[in-house]
Tab-separated table of C-alpha atoms in Angstrom:
chain	number	residue	atom	x	y	z
A	29	MET	CA	-0.165	-0.055	0.170
A	30	GLU	CA	3.167	2.214	0.854
A	31	ALA	CA	4.799	1.585	-2.956
A	32	SER	CA	0.771	2.818	-4.375
A	33	SER	CA	0.722	5.932	-2.284
A	34	GLU	CA	4.055	6.912	-3.376
A	35	LEU	CA	3.210	6.117	-7.392
A	36	LEU	CA	0.692	8.029	-7.245
A	37	SER	CA	2.082	11.193	-4.697
A	38	ASN	CA	2.133	13.451	-7.789
A	39	GLY	CA	-1.667	13.738	-8.087
A	40	CYS	CA	-0.712	11.113	-11.849
A	41	THR	CA	-1.336	7.779	-11.893
A	42	PRO	CA	1.367	5.119	-12.295
A	43	TRP	CA	0.188	4.713	-15.951
A	44	GLN	CA	0.739	8.481	-16.506
A	45	ARG	CA	4.105	8.742	-15.121
A	46	VAL	CA	5.106	5.849	-16.332
A	47	LEU	CA	3.894	7.089	-19.771
A	48	LEU	CA	5.543	10.826	-19.363
A	49	THR	CA	9.150	9.448	-18.511
A	50	ALA	CA	8.710	6.854	-21.442
A	51	SER	CA	8.328	9.967	-23.959
A	52	LEU	CA	10.421	11.852	-22.464
A	53	PHE	CA	13.240	9.466	-23.381
A	54	THR	CA	12.334	8.570	-27.186
A	55	CYS	CA	15.216	9.429	-28.795
A	56	TRP	CA	17.970	8.430	-26.374
A	57	LEU	CA	19.917	5.533	-27.611
A	58	LEU	CA	18.394	1.854	-26.617
A	59	SER	CA	20.844	-0.725	-24.742
A	60	THR	CA	23.489	-2.310	-26.938
A	61	THR	CA	22.801	-5.256	-24.380
A	62	ALA	CA	20.989	-8.476	-25.758
A	63	ARG	CA	18.111	-7.098	-27.929
A	64	VAL	CA	15.130	-8.265	-26.671
A	65	THR	CA	13.196	-10.876	-29.625
A	66	ILE	CA	9.462	-11.502	-29.519
A	67	HIS	CA	8.127	-14.557	-30.519
A	68	SER	CA	5.150	-14.824	-32.281
A	69	PRO	CA	2.952	-17.378	-34.148
A	70	LEU	CA	3.302	-17.701	-37.671
A	71	GLN	CA	-0.089	-18.945	-38.434
A	72	VAL	CA	-3.114	-18.291	-35.647
A	73	VAL	CA	-7.404	-18.984	-36.548
A	74	GLU	CA	-10.124	-16.793	-35.461
A	75	GLY	CA	-11.267	-18.429	-31.664
A	76	GLU	CA	-7.894	-19.839	-31.062
A	77	ASN	CA	-5.196	-18.184	-27.942
A	78	VAL	CA	-2.265	-16.161	-29.065
A	79	LEU	CA	1.233	-16.550	-27.024
A	80	LEU	CA	3.484	-13.034	-27.888
A	81	ARG	CA	6.679	-14.691	-26.000
A	82	VAL	CA	9.264	-12.263	-24.935
A	83	ASP	CA	12.954	-13.250	-24.839
A	84	ASN	CA	15.870	-11.403	-23.473
A	85	LEU	CA	14.094	-8.938	-21.264
A	86	PRO	CA	16.088	-6.449	-20.027
A	87	GLU	CA	17.087	-6.181	-16.326
A	88	ASN	CA	16.601	-3.629	-13.547
A	89	LEU	CA	13.719	-2.318	-15.198
A	90	LEU	CA	11.243	0.630	-13.682
A	91	ALA	CA	8.253	-1.137	-16.275
A	92	PHE	CA	7.244	-2.247	-19.572
A	93	SER	CA	4.186	-1.980	-21.624
A	94	TRP	CA	2.596	-2.800	-24.553
A	95	TYR	CA	0.977	-1.254	-27.237
A	96	ARG	CA	-1.351	-1.441	-30.385
A	97	GLY	CA	0.881	-0.427	-33.321
A	98	LEU	CA	3.689	0.859	-34.003
A	99	LYS	CA	3.694	4.314	-32.898
A	100	ASN	CA	0.677	5.146	-31.395
A	101	TRP	CA	1.209	5.582	-27.747
A	102	GLN	CA	-2.145	6.104	-26.393
A	103	LEU	CA	-2.969	2.420	-27.997
A	104	ALA	CA	-1.622	1.593	-24.690
A	105	ILE	CA	-2.544	-2.540	-23.856
A	106	ALA	CA	-1.407	-3.293	-20.332
A	107	LEU	CA	1.793	-1.639	-18.340
A	108	HIS	CA	3.494	-3.633	-16.042
A	109	LEU	CA	5.210	-2.591	-12.833
A	110	LEU	CA	8.489	-4.469	-11.905
A	111	ASP	CA	9.389	-3.383	-8.127
A	112	TYR	CA	5.619	-3.601	-6.988
A	113	ASN	CA	5.048	-6.661	-9.161
A	114	THR	CA	1.665	-5.161	-10.270
A	115	SER	CA	0.003	-4.282	-13.653
A	116	MET	CA	-2.383	-2.447	-15.542
A	117	THR	CA	-4.713	-2.139	-18.215
A	118	GLY	CA	-4.734	0.783	-21.095
A	119	PRO	CA	-6.822	2.661	-22.802
A	120	ASP	CA	-7.227	-0.834	-25.668
A	121	HIS	CA	-7.531	-3.736	-23.103
A	122	SER	CA	-10.060	-6.196	-24.282
A	123	ASP	CA	-10.502	-7.594	-21.256
A	124	ARG	CA	-8.972	-10.774	-23.255
A	125	GLU	CA	-5.381	-9.980	-22.795
A	126	ILE	CA	-3.273	-11.667	-19.120
A	127	LEU	CA	0.705	-9.387	-19.052
A	128	TYR	CA	3.377	-11.822	-17.658
A	129	SER	CA	5.955	-10.740	-15.521
A	130	ASN	CA	8.345	-11.913	-18.214
A	131	GLY	CA	7.454	-9.749	-20.156
A	132	SER	CA	5.162	-11.984	-22.441
A	133	LEU	CA	1.669	-10.772	-23.549
A	134	TRP	CA	-1.476	-13.966	-23.925
A	135	ILE	CA	-4.652	-12.414	-26.205
A	136	GLN	CA	-7.336	-15.000	-25.847
A	137	ASN	CA	-9.979	-15.414	-28.238
A	138	VAL	CA	-8.470	-13.992	-31.277
A	139	THR	CA	-10.455	-12.310	-33.994
A	140	LYS	CA	-9.411	-10.800	-37.865
A	141	GLU	CA	-9.461	-7.667	-36.149
A	142	ASP	CA	-6.814	-8.782	-34.030
A	143	THR	CA	-4.246	-8.528	-37.067
A	144	GLY	CA	-1.432	-5.928	-37.195
A	145	TYR	CA	1.359	-4.652	-35.458
A	146	TYR	CA	1.509	-5.075	-31.710
A	147	THR	CA	4.909	-2.869	-29.582
A	148	LEU	CA	7.253	-3.315	-26.598
A	149	ARG	CA	8.720	-1.373	-24.586
A	150	THR	CA	10.914	-1.359	-21.834
A	151	ILE	CA	11.494	1.210	-19.285
A	152	SER	CA	14.519	1.733	-17.025
A	153	LYS	CA	14.913	2.586	-13.340
A	154	HIS	CA	16.214	6.011	-14.536
A	155	GLY	CA	13.830	6.847	-16.438
A	156	GLU	CA	15.343	5.654	-19.452
A	157	LEU	CA	14.018	3.865	-23.043
A	158	VAL	CA	15.569	0.942	-22.570
A	159	SER	CA	13.524	-1.110	-25.538
A	160	ASN	CA	11.410	-0.413	-28.125
A	161	THR	CA	10.253	-4.111	-30.048
A	162	SER	CA	7.072	-4.690	-32.755
A	163	THR	CA	6.343	-7.825	-34.106
A	164	PHE	CA	3.234	-8.593	-36.319
A	165	LEU	CA	0.897	-10.751	-36.279
A	166	GLN	CA	-1.434	-12.245	-38.473
A	167	VAL	CA	-4.945	-13.485	-37.859
A	168	TYR	CA	-7.122	-15.857	-40.392
A	169	SER	CA	-10.396	-16.136	-40.504
A	170	SER	CA	-12.021	-19.496	-38.982
A	171	HIS	CA	-11.984	-21.269	-42.236
A	172	PHE	CA	-7.826	-21.760	-40.978
A	173	THR	CA	-7.590	-25.156	-40.456
A	174	CYS	CA	-4.039	-26.235	-39.276
A	175	GLY	CA	-2.197	-25.072	-41.440
A	176	ARG	CA	-3.097	-23.452	-44.101
A	177	PRO	CA	-6.630	-21.358	-45.224
A	178	SER	CA	-8.774	-23.028	-46.879
A	179	PHE	CA	-12.392	-23.454	-48.070
A	180	PRO	CA	-15.127	-23.306	-45.984
A	181	ALA	CA	-15.563	-27.036	-44.452
A	182	LYS	CA	-17.760	-29.537	-46.403
A	183	LEU	CA	-21.499	-29.935	-44.913
A	184	THR	CA	-21.449	-33.986	-43.253
A	185	ILE	CA	-23.234	-35.673	-40.743
A	186	GLU	CA	-22.350	-38.316	-38.900
A	187	SER	CA	-24.199	-41.214	-37.013
A	188	VAL	CA	-23.933	-42.173	-33.815
A	189	PRO	CA	-23.776	-44.655	-33.266
A	190	PRO	CA	-22.784	-46.185	-36.742
A	191	ARG	CA	-24.737	-49.152	-36.009
A	192	VAL	CA	-28.017	-49.503	-34.050
A	193	ALA	CA	-30.210	-51.926	-32.965
A	194	GLU	CA	-33.528	-51.948	-32.887
A	195	GLY	CA	-35.597	-50.017	-30.072
A	196	GLY	CA	-32.594	-47.838	-30.173
A	197	SER	CA	-31.921	-45.146	-30.387
A	198	VAL	CA	-29.345	-42.447	-33.243
A	199	PHE	CA	-28.179	-39.657	-33.254
A	200	LEU	CA	-27.645	-37.842	-36.544
A	201	ARG	CA	-24.632	-35.061	-36.071
A	202	VAL	CA	-24.972	-32.629	-38.007
A	203	HIS	CA	-21.132	-31.037	-38.870
A	204	ASN	CA	-19.989	-27.627	-40.433
A	205	LEU	CA	-23.502	-26.473	-40.746
A	206	PRO	CA	-23.272	-23.580	-43.296
A	207	GLU	CA	-23.037	-19.337	-42.077
A	208	TYR	CA	-26.506	-17.256	-41.919
A	209	LEU	CA	-29.128	-20.392	-41.864
A	210	GLN	CA	-32.434	-19.330	-42.638
A	211	LEU	CA	-33.855	-23.171	-43.711
A	212	PHE	CA	-32.922	-26.594	-43.249
A	213	PHE	CA	-35.083	-30.049	-44.216
A	214	TRP	CA	-34.480	-33.568	-43.262
A	215	TYR	CA	-36.070	-36.285	-45.982
A	216	LYS	CA	-35.913	-39.807	-45.508
A	217	GLY	CA	-33.634	-41.383	-48.778
A	218	VAL	CA	-31.771	-39.038	-51.075
A	219	ILE	CA	-34.428	-37.895	-53.579
A	220	MET	CA	-35.859	-34.865	-51.651
A	221	THR	CA	-40.090	-34.655	-52.313
A	222	ASN	CA	-42.770	-33.588	-49.910
A	223	LYS	CA	-43.780	-37.339	-49.776
A	224	VAL	CA	-40.571	-37.895	-47.450
A	225	GLU	CA	-40.694	-34.842	-45.922
A	226	ILE	CA	-39.740	-35.569	-42.056
A	227	VAL	CA	-39.187	-32.110	-41.104
A	228	ARG	CA	-38.344	-28.577	-41.913
A	229	HIS	CA	-36.578	-25.976	-39.428
A	230	ARG	CA	-36.548	-22.284	-39.813
A	231	THR	CA	-33.647	-20.931	-37.883
A	232	LEU	CA	-34.565	-17.260	-37.487
A	233	LYS	CA	-37.772	-18.164	-35.395
A	234	ASN	CA	-36.198	-21.723	-33.966
A	235	LEU	CA	-39.738	-23.359	-35.227
A	236	SER	CA	-39.574	-26.627	-36.618
A	237	ASP	CA	-42.869	-27.924	-38.969
A	238	PRO	CA	-43.035	-31.670	-38.980
A	239	GLY	CA	-43.806	-33.318	-42.348
A	240	PRO	CA	-45.250	-36.217	-43.909
A	241	ALA	CA	-42.500	-38.344	-42.985
A	242	HIS	CA	-42.090	-37.633	-40.282
A	243	SER	CA	-43.667	-40.672	-37.456
A	244	GLY	CA	-43.365	-39.299	-33.713
A	245	ARG	CA	-39.843	-40.727	-33.460
A	246	GLU	CA	-37.379	-37.988	-34.511
A	247	THR	CA	-36.624	-34.552	-32.652
A	248	VAL	CA	-34.435	-32.139	-34.483
A	249	PHE	CA	-32.227	-29.628	-33.253
A	250	SER	CA	-31.315	-25.982	-33.748
A	251	ASN	CA	-27.699	-26.729	-35.264
A	252	GLY	CA	-29.430	-29.074	-37.730
A	253	SER	CA	-28.503	-32.870	-35.817
A	254	LEU	CA	-31.502	-35.390	-36.085
A	255	LEU	CA	-32.381	-37.723	-33.361
A	256	LEU	CA	-34.484	-41.120	-34.416
A	257	GLN	CA	-35.446	-43.330	-31.424
A	258	ASN	CA	-37.313	-46.211	-31.070
A	259	VAL	CA	-35.337	-48.107	-34.271
A	260	THR	CA	-37.000	-50.379	-36.631
A	261	TRP	CA	-35.439	-52.098	-39.383
A	262	LYS	CA	-38.045	-49.908	-41.587
A	263	ASP	CA	-35.583	-47.128	-40.995
A	264	THR	CA	-32.916	-48.369	-42.640
A	265	GLY	CA	-31.623	-45.910	-45.350
A	266	PHE	CA	-30.636	-43.168	-46.682
A	267	TYR	CA	-31.345	-39.849	-45.476
A	268	THR	CA	-30.746	-36.307	-46.924
A	269	LEU	CA	-29.632	-33.334	-45.323
A	270	GLN	CA	-30.708	-29.632	-47.126
A	271	THR	CA	-29.839	-26.028	-45.931
A	272	LEU	CA	-30.527	-23.110	-47.203
A	273	ASN	CA	-28.896	-19.754	-46.285
A	274	ARG	CA	-30.002	-16.353	-46.727
A	275	TYR	CA	-28.558	-16.480	-49.941
A	276	ARG	CA	-30.287	-19.289	-51.441
A	277	LYS	CA	-27.724	-20.686	-51.803
A	278	MET	CA	-28.510	-25.196	-50.722
A	279	GLU	CA	-26.140	-27.169	-49.300
A	280	LEU	CA	-26.629	-31.273	-49.275
A	281	ALA	CA	-25.463	-33.663	-47.309
A	282	HIS	CA	-26.859	-38.080	-47.458
A	283	ILE	CA	-26.429	-40.386	-44.243
A	284	TYR	CA	-26.515	-44.357	-44.297
A	285	LEU	CA	-28.120	-45.389	-41.619
A	286	GLN	CA	-27.805	-48.754	-40.299
A	287	VAL	CA	-29.747	-50.603	-38.509
A	288	ASP	CA	-28.735	-54.934	-37.254
A	289	THR	CA	-31.623	-57.108	-36.957
A	290	SER	CA	-29.631	-59.729	-36.264
A	291	LEU	CA	-31.239	-60.391	-33.253
A	292	SER	CA	-35.289	-59.337	-34.845
A	293	PRO	CA	-37.065	-62.086	-35.917
A	294	CYS	CA	-39.282	-59.879	-38.079
A	295	CYS	CA	-36.854	-59.522	-41.544
A	296	ASP	CA	-34.387	-62.477	-41.796
A	297	THR	CA	-36.413	-64.467	-44.500
A	298	LEU	CA	-36.975	-60.392	-46.342
A	299	ASP	CA	-33.173	-59.259	-45.168
A	300	SER	CA	-31.972	-62.985	-46.883
A	301	ALA	CA	-33.335	-62.375	-50.033
A	302	GLN	CA	-33.357	-58.064	-50.543
A	303	LEU	CA	-31.168	-56.664	-53.193
A	304	ARG	CA	-28.316	-55.082	-51.361
A	305	ILE	CA	-25.566	-52.873	-51.766
A	306	ASP	CA	-22.279	-53.411	-49.728
A	307	PRO	CA	-19.051	-50.944	-50.372
A	308	VAL	CA	-15.908	-52.521	-48.542
A	309	THR	CA	-15.813	-49.209	-47.000
A	310	ARG	CA	-17.441	-45.678	-47.181
A	311	HIS	CA	-14.437	-43.908	-46.448
A	312	ALA	CA	-11.671	-44.181	-48.771
A	313	THR	CA	-8.026	-42.584	-49.446
A	314	GLU	CA	-7.924	-41.598	-52.847
A	315	GLY	CA	-6.048	-43.566	-55.180
A	316	GLU	CA	-7.577	-46.896	-53.453
A	317	SER	CA	-10.013	-48.973	-55.195
A	318	VAL	CA	-13.030	-49.560	-54.043
A	319	LEU	CA	-15.578	-52.479	-54.734
A	320	PHE	CA	-20.048	-52.145	-54.153
A	321	GLN	CA	-20.908	-55.674	-53.741
A	322	VAL	CA	-24.038	-56.397	-54.865
A	323	TYR	CA	-26.420	-59.283	-53.278
A	324	ASN	CA	-29.062	-60.892	-53.896
A	325	LEU	CA	-29.465	-59.244	-57.718
A	326	PRO	CA	-32.588	-60.930	-60.032
A	327	LYS	CA	-31.688	-64.377	-61.445
A	328	ASP	CA	-32.290	-63.744	-64.516
A	329	PRO	CA	-32.163	-59.854	-65.254
A	330	GLN	CA	-33.020	-58.263	-67.860
A	331	ALA	CA	-30.690	-55.425	-67.596
A	332	PHE	CA	-28.787	-53.136	-64.903
A	333	SER	CA	-27.487	-49.949	-64.855
A	334	TRP	CA	-24.850	-47.730	-63.084
A	335	TYR	CA	-25.235	-43.874	-62.586
A	336	LYS	CA	-23.509	-41.307	-61.206
A	337	GLY	CA	-24.853	-39.353	-58.649
A	338	VAL	CA	-29.216	-40.066	-57.938
A	339	ASP	CA	-30.004	-38.999	-61.472
A	340	SER	CA	-30.476	-41.332	-63.861
A	341	ASN	CA	-30.264	-39.439	-66.636
A	342	PRO	CA	-27.578	-40.974	-69.442
A	343	TYR	CA	-25.346	-38.930	-69.167
A	344	PHE	CA	-24.098	-40.021	-65.714
A	345	LYS	CA	-24.563	-43.733	-66.989
A	346	THR	CA	-20.861	-45.396	-65.722
A	347	VAL	CA	-21.982	-48.602	-67.035
A	348	GLU	CA	-25.385	-51.639	-68.422
A	349	TYR	CA	-25.379	-54.756	-68.437
A	350	SER	CA	-27.666	-55.990	-71.159
A	351	LYS	CA	-28.592	-59.416	-71.451
A	352	ALA	CA	-29.854	-59.096	-74.976
A	353	ARG	CA	-26.283	-58.690	-75.671
A	354	TYR	CA	-24.528	-60.625	-72.924
A	355	SER	CA	-21.839	-58.270	-72.914
A	356	MET	CA	-21.401	-54.869	-70.592
A	357	LEU	CA	-22.050	-51.337	-72.633
A	358	ILE	CA	-19.781	-48.394	-71.031
A	359	GLY	CA	-21.786	-44.830	-70.354
A	360	GLN	CA	-20.625	-41.451	-71.137
A	361	SER	CA	-19.722	-41.063	-67.690
A	362	TYR	CA	-17.240	-44.135	-67.878
A	363	SER	CA	-13.781	-43.223	-66.928
A	364	ARG	CA	-11.211	-45.832	-67.685
A	365	ARG	CA	-11.904	-46.990	-63.778
A	366	GLU	CA	-14.529	-48.445	-63.390
A	367	ILE	CA	-15.435	-51.932	-63.964
A	368	GLY	CA	-18.509	-53.889	-64.405
A	369	TYR	CA	-19.574	-57.377	-62.874
A	370	LEU	CA	-22.038	-59.785	-64.427
A	371	ASN	CA	-23.509	-59.965	-60.324
A	372	GLY	CA	-23.981	-56.758	-60.926
A	373	SER	CA	-21.312	-54.795	-58.599
A	374	LEU	CA	-19.339	-52.287	-59.226
A	375	LEU	CA	-15.411	-51.702	-58.849
A	376	LEU	CA	-13.946	-48.193	-59.137
A	377	GLN	CA	-9.772	-48.042	-59.149
A	378	ASP	CA	-7.838	-44.953	-58.593
A	379	LEU	CA	-9.874	-42.698	-56.693
A	380	THR	CA	-10.050	-39.129	-56.339
A	381	GLU	CA	-12.000	-36.922	-54.037
A	382	LYS	CA	-14.285	-36.030	-57.259
A	383	ASP	CA	-15.410	-39.756	-56.836
A	384	SER	CA	-17.118	-38.769	-53.248
A	385	GLY	CA	-20.786	-38.671	-53.874
A	386	LEU	CA	-23.574	-41.435	-54.400
A	387	TYR	CA	-24.172	-44.140	-57.069
A	388	THR	CA	-26.972	-45.735	-58.280
A	389	LEU	CA	-28.100	-49.326	-59.268
A	390	ILE	CA	-30.843	-49.819	-61.376
A	391	THR	CA	-31.991	-52.886	-62.258
A	392	ILE	CA	-34.811	-54.677	-64.494
A	393	ASP	CA	-36.000	-58.153	-64.548
A	394	SER	CA	-37.595	-61.293	-66.184
A	395	ASN	CA	-41.201	-59.667	-65.456
A	396	VAL	CA	-39.868	-56.109	-66.000
A	397	LYS	CA	-39.698	-54.542	-62.216
A	398	VAL	CA	-37.787	-52.429	-61.345
A	399	GLU	CA	-35.714	-51.762	-58.799
A	400	THR	CA	-33.498	-48.757	-57.894
A	401	LEU	CA	-30.661	-48.968	-55.039
A	402	HIS	CA	-28.321	-45.810	-53.563
A	403	VAL	CA	-24.336	-46.457	-52.169
A	404	GLN	CA	-22.312	-44.107	-51.381
A	405	ILE	CA	-18.790	-42.944	-50.816
A	406	ASN	CA	-16.597	-40.165	-49.185
A	407	VAL	CA	-13.147	-40.237	-50.820
A	408	HIS	CA	-10.409	-38.538	-48.933
A	409	LYS	CA	-7.269	-36.847	-49.402
A	410	LEU	CA	-3.566	-38.941	-48.327
A	411	VAL	CA	-2.592	-36.861	-44.668
A	412	THR	CA	1.088	-35.818	-45.114
A	413	GLN	CA	2.717	-35.328	-41.644
A	414	PRO	CA	1.541	-32.596	-38.675
A	415	VAL	CA	4.452	-30.278	-37.634
A	416	VAL	CA	4.778	-29.764	-34.146
A	417	ARG	CA	5.896	-26.063	-32.899
A	418	VAL	CA	6.120	-24.569	-29.059
A	419	THR	CA	6.889	-21.348	-28.093
A	420	ASP	CA	9.452	-23.209	-25.471
A	421	SER	CA	11.271	-26.469	-25.276
A	422	THR	CA	12.338	-25.789	-21.304
A	423	VAL	CA	10.233	-24.057	-19.410
A	424	ARG	CA	10.253	-23.346	-15.576
A	425	VAL	CA	7.553	-24.281	-12.961
A	426	GLN	CA	4.333	-22.517	-13.404
A	427	SER	CA	4.808	-20.732	-16.704
A	428	PRO	CA	2.599	-20.993	-19.690
A	429	VAL	CA	3.613	-22.819	-22.482
A	430	VAL	CA	1.974	-23.440	-26.264
A	431	PHE	CA	2.312	-26.397	-28.753
A	432	THR	CA	0.937	-25.701	-32.426
A	433	CYS	CA	-0.469	-28.207	-34.823
A	434	PHE	CA	0.548	-27.684	-38.124
A	435	SER	CA	-0.919	-29.410	-41.449
A	436	ASP	CA	-0.949	-29.039	-45.342
A	437	ASN	CA	-4.324	-31.117	-45.065
A	438	THR	CA	-7.601	-29.055	-44.994
A	439	GLY	CA	-10.544	-31.132	-43.687
A	440	VAL	CA	-8.497	-32.474	-41.184
A	441	SER	CA	-9.144	-33.291	-37.398
A	442	ILE	CA	-6.375	-32.957	-34.926
A	443	ARG	CA	-5.482	-34.959	-31.968
A	444	TRP	CA	-2.989	-34.540	-29.664
A	445	LEU	CA	-0.330	-37.153	-27.231
A	446	PHE	CA	1.877	-37.495	-25.284
A	447	ASN	CA	4.646	-39.896	-24.437
A	448	ASN	CA	2.937	-41.954	-27.178
A	449	GLN	CA	0.089	-42.035	-25.674
A	450	SER	CA	-3.944	-40.214	-25.766
A	451	LEU	CA	-3.553	-36.559	-23.659
A	452	GLN	CA	-5.439	-36.463	-21.206
A	453	LEU	CA	-6.268	-32.685	-21.133
A	454	THR	CA	-6.621	-31.549	-17.543
A	455	GLU	CA	-7.859	-28.315	-15.616
A	456	ARG	CA	-4.729	-26.375	-16.581
A	457	MET	CA	-5.016	-26.783	-19.660
A	458	SER	CA	-7.246	-26.124	-23.226
A	459	LEU	CA	-7.082	-26.116	-26.825
A	460	SER	CA	-8.463	-23.535	-29.212
A	461	PRO	CA	-11.630	-24.296	-30.979
A	462	SER	CA	-9.801	-26.269	-34.258
A	463	LYS	CA	-7.344	-28.248	-31.352
A	464	CYS	CA	-4.179	-26.710	-33.728
A	465	GLN	CA	-2.806	-25.576	-30.324
A	466	LEU	CA	-2.637	-26.935	-26.790
A	467	ARG	CA	-2.055	-24.216	-23.902
A	468	ILE	CA	-1.064	-25.444	-20.639
A	469	HIS	CA	-1.580	-22.264	-18.337
A	470	THR	CA	0.616	-23.659	-15.357
A	471	VAL	CA	3.387	-25.879	-16.062
A	472	ARG	CA	4.046	-29.043	-13.892
A	473	LYS	CA	7.281	-31.563	-13.281
A	474	GLU	CA	4.210	-34.573	-14.322
A	475	ASP	CA	4.269	-32.389	-17.904
A	476	ALA	CA	7.993	-32.682	-18.836
A	477	GLY	CA	7.621	-35.044	-22.286
A	478	GLU	CA	7.249	-35.685	-25.361
A	479	TYR	CA	4.563	-34.265	-27.361
A	480	GLN	CA	2.982	-35.131	-30.953
A	481	CYS	CA	-0.124	-34.674	-32.867
A	482	GLU	CA	-2.044	-36.234	-35.190
A	483	ALA	CA	-3.925	-35.175	-38.377
A	484	PHE	CA	-6.589	-37.616	-39.563
A	485	ASN	CA	-9.526	-38.079	-41.177
A	486	PRO	CA	-11.936	-40.453	-41.926
A	487	ALA	CA	-9.660	-43.059	-43.796
A	488	ASN	CA	-6.327	-42.521	-43.163
A	489	SER	CA	-3.815	-40.458	-40.293
A	490	LYS	CA	-0.379	-39.192	-40.352
A	491	THR	CA	1.086	-38.478	-36.506
A	492	SER	CA	3.952	-35.435	-36.022
A	493	LEU	CA	7.483	-36.264	-34.707
A	494	PRO	CA	7.990	-36.581	-30.931
A	495	VAL	CA	8.618	-32.341	-29.091
A	496	ASN	CA	10.538	-32.762	-26.579
A	497	LEU	CA	8.949	-30.481	-22.966
A	498	ALA	CA	11.577	-30.290	-20.795
A	499	VAL	CA	10.759	-28.961	-17.198
A	500	MET	CA	12.524	-26.958	-14.675
A	501	ASN	CA	12.303	-25.836	-11.297
A	502	GLU	CA	11.647	-22.152	-9.709
């Protein structure tokens, strides 16, 4: 308390006193001792946290302060008085900044508006300006994913669990709902007609209206997800989500719901005779092959055709079987990578991301009965090895440290490993929204060890080389 009284004795605040001192000495020569350096991360995403780490902070300082910009000293963020170990906020403090006694500045939940220069000024106990150091912080939009800017993430649906037993519940979780959403629909099947509409939801009013295909067992959520309860074998099949934003842009996503009927005697006979398609995998990596295995093709089919997409327009036809010719014919959408088999199956080779989507099989039996089935495949890029960077590989107990995972891939997820095991987060740790950044707020001895990040998509993954963190006692 005595220190505070002394600082205020001349009728000015400590803030004003130090700012005045700094302004009087801006033309003094700076110290020739070890140069102050600021380590700023190369790439930062909106919503993440940033540590502007300071090295070589001079000794015997009266204070140091952080500013926005290069020259405008009115844009002060915070000031720290070393003798009293006290920090004070400035006019440009946004309540997201934390100042550390080693000079470092922590900025939480950054936005694109935080992009710009940041300047650290240090003042000696004699009132001299000791150093004036600046760094540039670049904040990318939230579509920047773990290493490089990318297009907005694709709308997808995840079935939780992947396969549901009869009588159970399944949650169709939606990922990457588009911005400025106004309306979305859920349909049973892949053809969007009013007859198979389950529900529609108006986001502005947060109102849902059930459609003709609503059974009373469905619950829709404002984030687009759909809960289906008391599942029966009749619920097996595709579900389609259609979204519409304020600019009338439409997006579609499909999910195939698998219902386990192995313990239900009701449909064993039907299942055994029913025409169906089983892809060897629903997620594949570019360059691989996938087989759409067809079961229970009519014994004497007159014809069957495969199409890319849900439209049976001849333009989208890849291969066709004709009994009259007893041969496979190629369609307009044939790319030389498809092989059709007489049992109805289709092999896709040397896959690319453009091969992702729905495929349609149409069969005609000897009684001219037409059946239409759909199957979906998702093709993903091969994940490259990510790289981990750390603000400091040797830290003292109770200090903060930040790990950042950089990946050249878009559309990947990130998880963290500690000593070759999945990292268990504690109350002292936090992840950025994209999980690309791991922060340990107050390091302990038990945090010493090897840290890695794994970048993965549903088809493949890669793990970074380890980065070792050493922890020293204070």
